PDB file of C-alpha atoms in Angstrom:
ATOM      1  CA  MET A 115      39.205 100.276 104.706  1.00  0.00           C
ATOM      2  CA  ARG A 116      40.776 102.983 102.566  1.00  0.00           C
ATOM      3  CA  VAL A 117      41.794 106.129 104.488  1.00  0.00           C
ATOM      4  CA  ALA A 118      42.923 109.476 103.056  1.00  0.00           C
ATOM      5  CA  VAL A 119      44.084 112.810 104.426  1.00  0.00           C
ATOM      6  CA  VAL A 120      42.935 116.122 102.962  1.00  0.00           C
ATOM      7  CA  LEU A 121      45.571 118.766 103.594  1.00  0.00           C
ATOM      8  CA  PHE A 122      43.948 122.180 103.610  1.00  0.00           C
ATOM      9  CA  THR A 123      46.292 125.016 102.690  1.00  0.00           C
ATOM     10  CA  ARG A 124      44.910 128.197 101.132  1.00  0.00           C
ATOM     11  CA  ASP A 125      41.508 126.724 100.221  1.00  0.00           C
ATOM     12  CA  LEU A 126      39.720 126.734 103.582  1.00  0.00           C
ATOM     13  CA  ARG A 127      36.278 125.765 102.349  1.00  0.00           C
ATOM     14  CA  VAL A 128      34.085 122.691 102.211  1.00  0.00           C
ATOM     15  CA  HIS A 129      31.787 123.796  99.404  1.00  0.00           C
ATOM     16  CA  ASP A 130      33.336 123.271  95.968  1.00  0.00           C
ATOM     17  CA  ASN A 131      36.682 122.049  97.313  1.00  0.00           C
ATOM     18  CA  PRO A 132      38.204 119.750  94.664  1.00  0.00           C
ATOM     19  CA  ALA A 133      40.709 118.063  97.002  1.00  0.00           C
ATOM     20  CA  LEU A 134      38.031 117.271  99.586  1.00  0.00           C
ATOM     21  CA  ALA A 135      35.626 116.025  96.905  1.00  0.00           C
ATOM     22  CA  ALA A 136      38.288 113.738  95.398  1.00  0.00           C
ATOM     23  CA  ALA A 137      39.226 112.316  98.798  1.00  0.00           C
ATOM     24  CA  VAL A 138      35.611 111.635  99.741  1.00  0.00           C
ATOM     25  CA  GLU A 139      35.049 109.939  96.379  1.00  0.00           C
ATOM     26  CA  GLN A 140      38.114 107.701  96.652  1.00  0.00           C
ATOM     27  CA  ALA A 141      38.302 106.850 100.360  1.00  0.00           C
ATOM     28  CA  GLU A 142      35.993 105.418 102.983  1.00  0.00           C
ATOM     29  CA  THR A 143      37.426 107.614 105.740  1.00  0.00           C
ATOM     30  CA  VAL A 144      38.914 111.107 105.352  1.00  0.00           C
ATOM     31  CA  LEU A 145      40.976 113.057 107.867  1.00  0.00           C
ATOM     32  CA  PRO A 146      40.718 116.828 107.267  1.00  0.00           C
ATOM     33  CA  LEU A 147      44.062 118.375 108.279  1.00  0.00           C
ATOM     34  CA  PHE A 148      45.486 121.868 108.580  1.00  0.00           C
ATOM     35  CA  VAL A 149      49.034 122.516 109.756  1.00  0.00           C
ATOM     36  CA  LEU A 150      49.895 125.891 111.251  1.00  0.00           C
ATOM     37  CA  ASP A 151      53.122 126.241 109.304  1.00  0.00           C
ATOM     38  CA  ASP A 152      56.060 127.320 111.465  1.00  0.00           C
ATOM     39  CA  GLY A 153      57.905 128.438 108.309  1.00  0.00           C
ATOM     40  CA  ILE A 154      55.187 130.917 107.356  1.00  0.00           C
ATOM     41  CA  GLY A 155      54.505 131.813 110.989  1.00  0.00           C
ATOM     42  CA  ALA A 156      58.088 132.972 111.428  1.00  0.00           C
ATOM     43  CA  THR A 157      57.803 135.560 108.647  1.00  0.00           C
ATOM     44  CA  ARG A 158      56.655 139.141 109.113  1.00  0.00           C
ATOM     45  CA  TYR A 159      53.531 138.253 107.162  1.00  0.00           C
ATOM     46  CA  GLY A 160      52.891 135.205 109.337  1.00  0.00           C
ATOM     47  CA  ARG A 161      53.364 137.137 112.579  1.00  0.00           C
ATOM     48  CA  ALA A 162      50.866 139.875 111.625  1.00  0.00           C
ATOM     49  CA  SER A 163      48.120 139.880 114.275  1.00  0.00           C
ATOM     50  CA  GLY A 164      45.355 140.588 111.751  1.00  0.00           C
ATOM     51  CA  ARG A 165      46.424 137.676 109.567  1.00  0.00           C
ATOM     52  CA  ARG A 166      46.653 135.316 112.550  1.00  0.00           C
ATOM     53  CA  ALA A 167      43.179 136.355 113.751  1.00  0.00           C
ATOM     54  CA  PHE A 168      41.700 135.928 110.274  1.00  0.00           C
ATOM     55  CA  LEU A 169      43.324 132.504 109.905  1.00  0.00           C
ATOM     56  CA  LEU A 170      42.017 131.298 113.279  1.00  0.00           C
ATOM     57  CA  GLU A 171      38.502 132.531 112.451  1.00  0.00           C
ATOM     58  CA  SER A 172      38.698 130.814 109.059  1.00  0.00           C
ATOM     59  CA  LEU A 173      39.825 127.549 110.658  1.00  0.00           C
ATOM     60  CA  ALA A 174      36.971 127.718 113.180  1.00  0.00           C
ATOM     61  CA  ASP A 175      34.524 128.248 110.308  1.00  0.00           C
ATOM     62  CA  LEU A 176      36.044 125.353 108.345  1.00  0.00           C
ATOM     63  CA  ASP A 177      35.806 123.081 111.388  1.00  0.00           C
ATOM     64  CA  ALA A 178      32.142 124.061 111.898  1.00  0.00           C
ATOM     65  CA  SER A 179      31.395 123.297 108.237  1.00  0.00           C
ATOM     66  CA  LEU A 180      33.152 119.939 108.461  1.00  0.00           C
ATOM     67  CA  ARG A 181      31.230 119.065 111.626  1.00  0.00           C
ATOM     68  CA  THR A 182      27.936 119.517 109.760  1.00  0.00           C
ATOM     69  CA  CYS A 183      29.273 116.801 107.405  1.00  0.00           C
ATOM     70  CA  GLY A 184      30.232 114.482 110.276  1.00  0.00           C
ATOM     71  CA  ALA A 185      33.952 115.268 110.415  1.00  0.00           C
ATOM     72  CA  ALA A 186      36.263 117.553 112.388  1.00  0.00           C
ATOM     73  CA  LEU A 187      39.359 119.499 111.432  1.00  0.00           C
ATOM     74  CA  ASP A 188      42.644 118.196 112.851  1.00  0.00           C
ATOM     75  CA  VAL A 189      44.816 121.292 113.433  1.00  0.00           C
ATOM     76  CA  ARG A 190      48.507 120.782 114.125  1.00  0.00           C
ATOM     77  CA  ARG A 191      51.477 123.112 114.392  1.00  0.00           C
ATOM     78  CA  GLY A 192      54.927 122.546 112.966  1.00  0.00           C
ATOM     79  CA  GLU A 193      56.617 121.783 109.692  1.00  0.00           C
ATOM     80  CA  VAL A 194      53.873 120.926 107.185  1.00  0.00           C
ATOM     81  CA  VAL A 195      55.477 117.918 105.523  1.00  0.00           C
ATOM     82  CA  ALA A 196      56.528 116.296 108.798  1.00  0.00           C
ATOM     83  CA  GLU A 197      53.135 116.863 110.431  1.00  0.00           C
ATOM     84  CA  THR A 198      51.237 115.618 107.371  1.00  0.00           C
ATOM     85  CA  VAL A 199      53.350 112.463 107.189  1.00  0.00           C
ATOM     86  CA  ARG A 200      52.821 111.930 110.926  1.00  0.00           C
ATOM     87  CA  ALA A 201      49.035 112.375 110.612  1.00  0.00           C
ATOM     88  CA  ALA A 202      48.828 110.048 107.605  1.00  0.00           C
ATOM     89  CA  ARG A 203      50.759 107.320 109.409  1.00  0.00           C
ATOM     90  CA  GLU A 204      48.683 107.716 112.573  1.00  0.00           C
ATOM     91  CA  VAL A 205      45.426 107.054 110.698  1.00  0.00           C
ATOM     92  CA  GLY A 206      46.836 104.577 108.175  1.00  0.00           C
ATOM     93  CA  ALA A 207      46.135 106.843 105.200  1.00  0.00           C
ATOM     94  CA  THR A 208      47.104 105.562 101.785  1.00  0.00           C
ATOM     95  CA  SER A 209      46.833 108.976 100.068  1.00  0.00           C
ATOM     96  CA  VAL A 210      46.993 112.689 100.812  1.00  0.00           C
ATOM     97  CA  PHE A 211      44.875 115.080  98.776  1.00  0.00           C
ATOM     98  CA  ALA A 212      45.559 118.807  98.444  1.00  0.00           C
ATOM     99  CA  THR A 213      44.814 121.661  96.093  1.00  0.00           C
ATOM    100  CA  ALA A 214      47.746 122.485  93.807  1.00  0.00           C
ATOM    101  CA  ASP A 215      49.466 125.810  94.391  1.00  0.00           C
ATOM    102  CA  VAL A 216      51.960 127.852  92.402  1.00  0.00           C
ATOM    103  CA  SER A 217      54.236 129.720  94.801  1.00  0.00           C
ATOM    104  CA  PRO A 218      57.822 128.455  95.039  1.00  0.00           C
ATOM    105  CA  TYR A 219      57.244 127.724  98.750  1.00  0.00           C
ATOM    106  CA  ALA A 220      54.119 125.674  97.998  1.00  0.00           C
ATOM    107  CA  ARG A 221      55.685 123.842  95.054  1.00  0.00           C
ATOM    108  CA  GLU A 222      58.621 122.767  97.233  1.00  0.00           C
ATOM    109  CA  ARG A 223      56.172 121.610  99.925  1.00  0.00           C
ATOM    110  CA  GLU A 224      54.296 119.593  97.265  1.00  0.00           C
ATOM    111  CA  ARG A 225      57.546 118.086  95.981  1.00  0.00           C
ATOM    112  CA  ARG A 226      58.549 116.989  99.468  1.00  0.00           C
ATOM    113  CA  LEU A 227      55.074 115.642 100.275  1.00  0.00           C
ATOM    114  CA  GLY A 228      55.048 113.691  97.007  1.00  0.00           C
ATOM    115  CA  ALA A 229      58.419 112.146  97.847  1.00  0.00           C
ATOM    116  CA  ALA A 230      57.109 110.960 101.230  1.00  0.00           C
ATOM    117  CA  LEU A 231      53.486 110.037 100.451  1.00  0.00           C
ATOM    118  CA  ASP A 232      51.030 109.298  97.662  1.00  0.00           C
ATOM    119  CA  LEU A 233      50.142 112.949  97.036  1.00  0.00           C
ATOM    120  CA  ARG A 234      47.111 113.674  94.856  1.00  0.00           C
ATOM    121  CA  LEU A 235      47.019 117.307  93.746  1.00  0.00           C
ATOM    122  CA  GLU A 236      43.739 118.736  92.521  1.00  0.00           C
ATOM    123  CA  GLN A 237      43.282 121.966  90.549  1.00  0.00           C
ATOM    124  CA  GLY A 238      41.036 124.487  92.234  1.00  0.00           C
ATOM    125  CA  SER A 239      42.751 127.629  93.512  1.00  0.00           C
ATOM    126  CA  PHE A 240      42.718 129.396  90.164  1.00  0.00           C
ATOM    127  CA  VAL A 241      40.285 129.827  87.272  1.00  0.00           C
ATOM    128  CA  VAL A 242      42.918 128.586  84.821  1.00  0.00           C
ATOM    129  CA  PRO A 243      45.653 126.220  86.031  1.00  0.00           C
ATOM    130  CA  ALA A 244      49.082 127.839  86.224  1.00  0.00           C
ATOM    131  CA  GLY A 245      51.078 127.640  83.018  1.00  0.00           C
ATOM    132  CA  GLU A 246      48.114 127.084  80.674  1.00  0.00           C
ATOM    133  CA  VAL A 247      47.889 130.693  79.527  1.00  0.00           C
ATOM    134  CA  ALA A 248      50.951 132.556  78.288  1.00  0.00           C
ATOM    135  CA  ALA A 249      51.392 136.197  77.406  1.00  0.00           C
ATOM    136  CA  GLY A 250      51.011 136.920  73.708  1.00  0.00           C
ATOM    137  CA  GLY A 251      54.351 138.723  73.426  1.00  0.00           C
TER     138      GLY A 251
END
């Protein structure tokens, strides 16, 4: 049986989620995962009460949407790469799917995940993938 993990980051949706769609297409079993990132949580932005409340509401909504599809969101707290590797090993996942991101923080996370696991990045956070359009000047 082929098992995959879908790591949700900024794209907390079921409808039209390219990483989730790719995982469901390529695996028999999919573990939806979100890691409450201690690195982001330690920042001023991450500690903001409004942001934390919005994130928790969004995760509850994502979990409810996943449950209508027969799954449930696994929410963990810690360092994202370590927790994702741990989750993948626990369920015997052969691949981890995520939506590609462009921030330096996210790119480093992707690099580290790719070094530890079979990471499959899908485009989907932006209308045009980063780097495809350059300024005319």
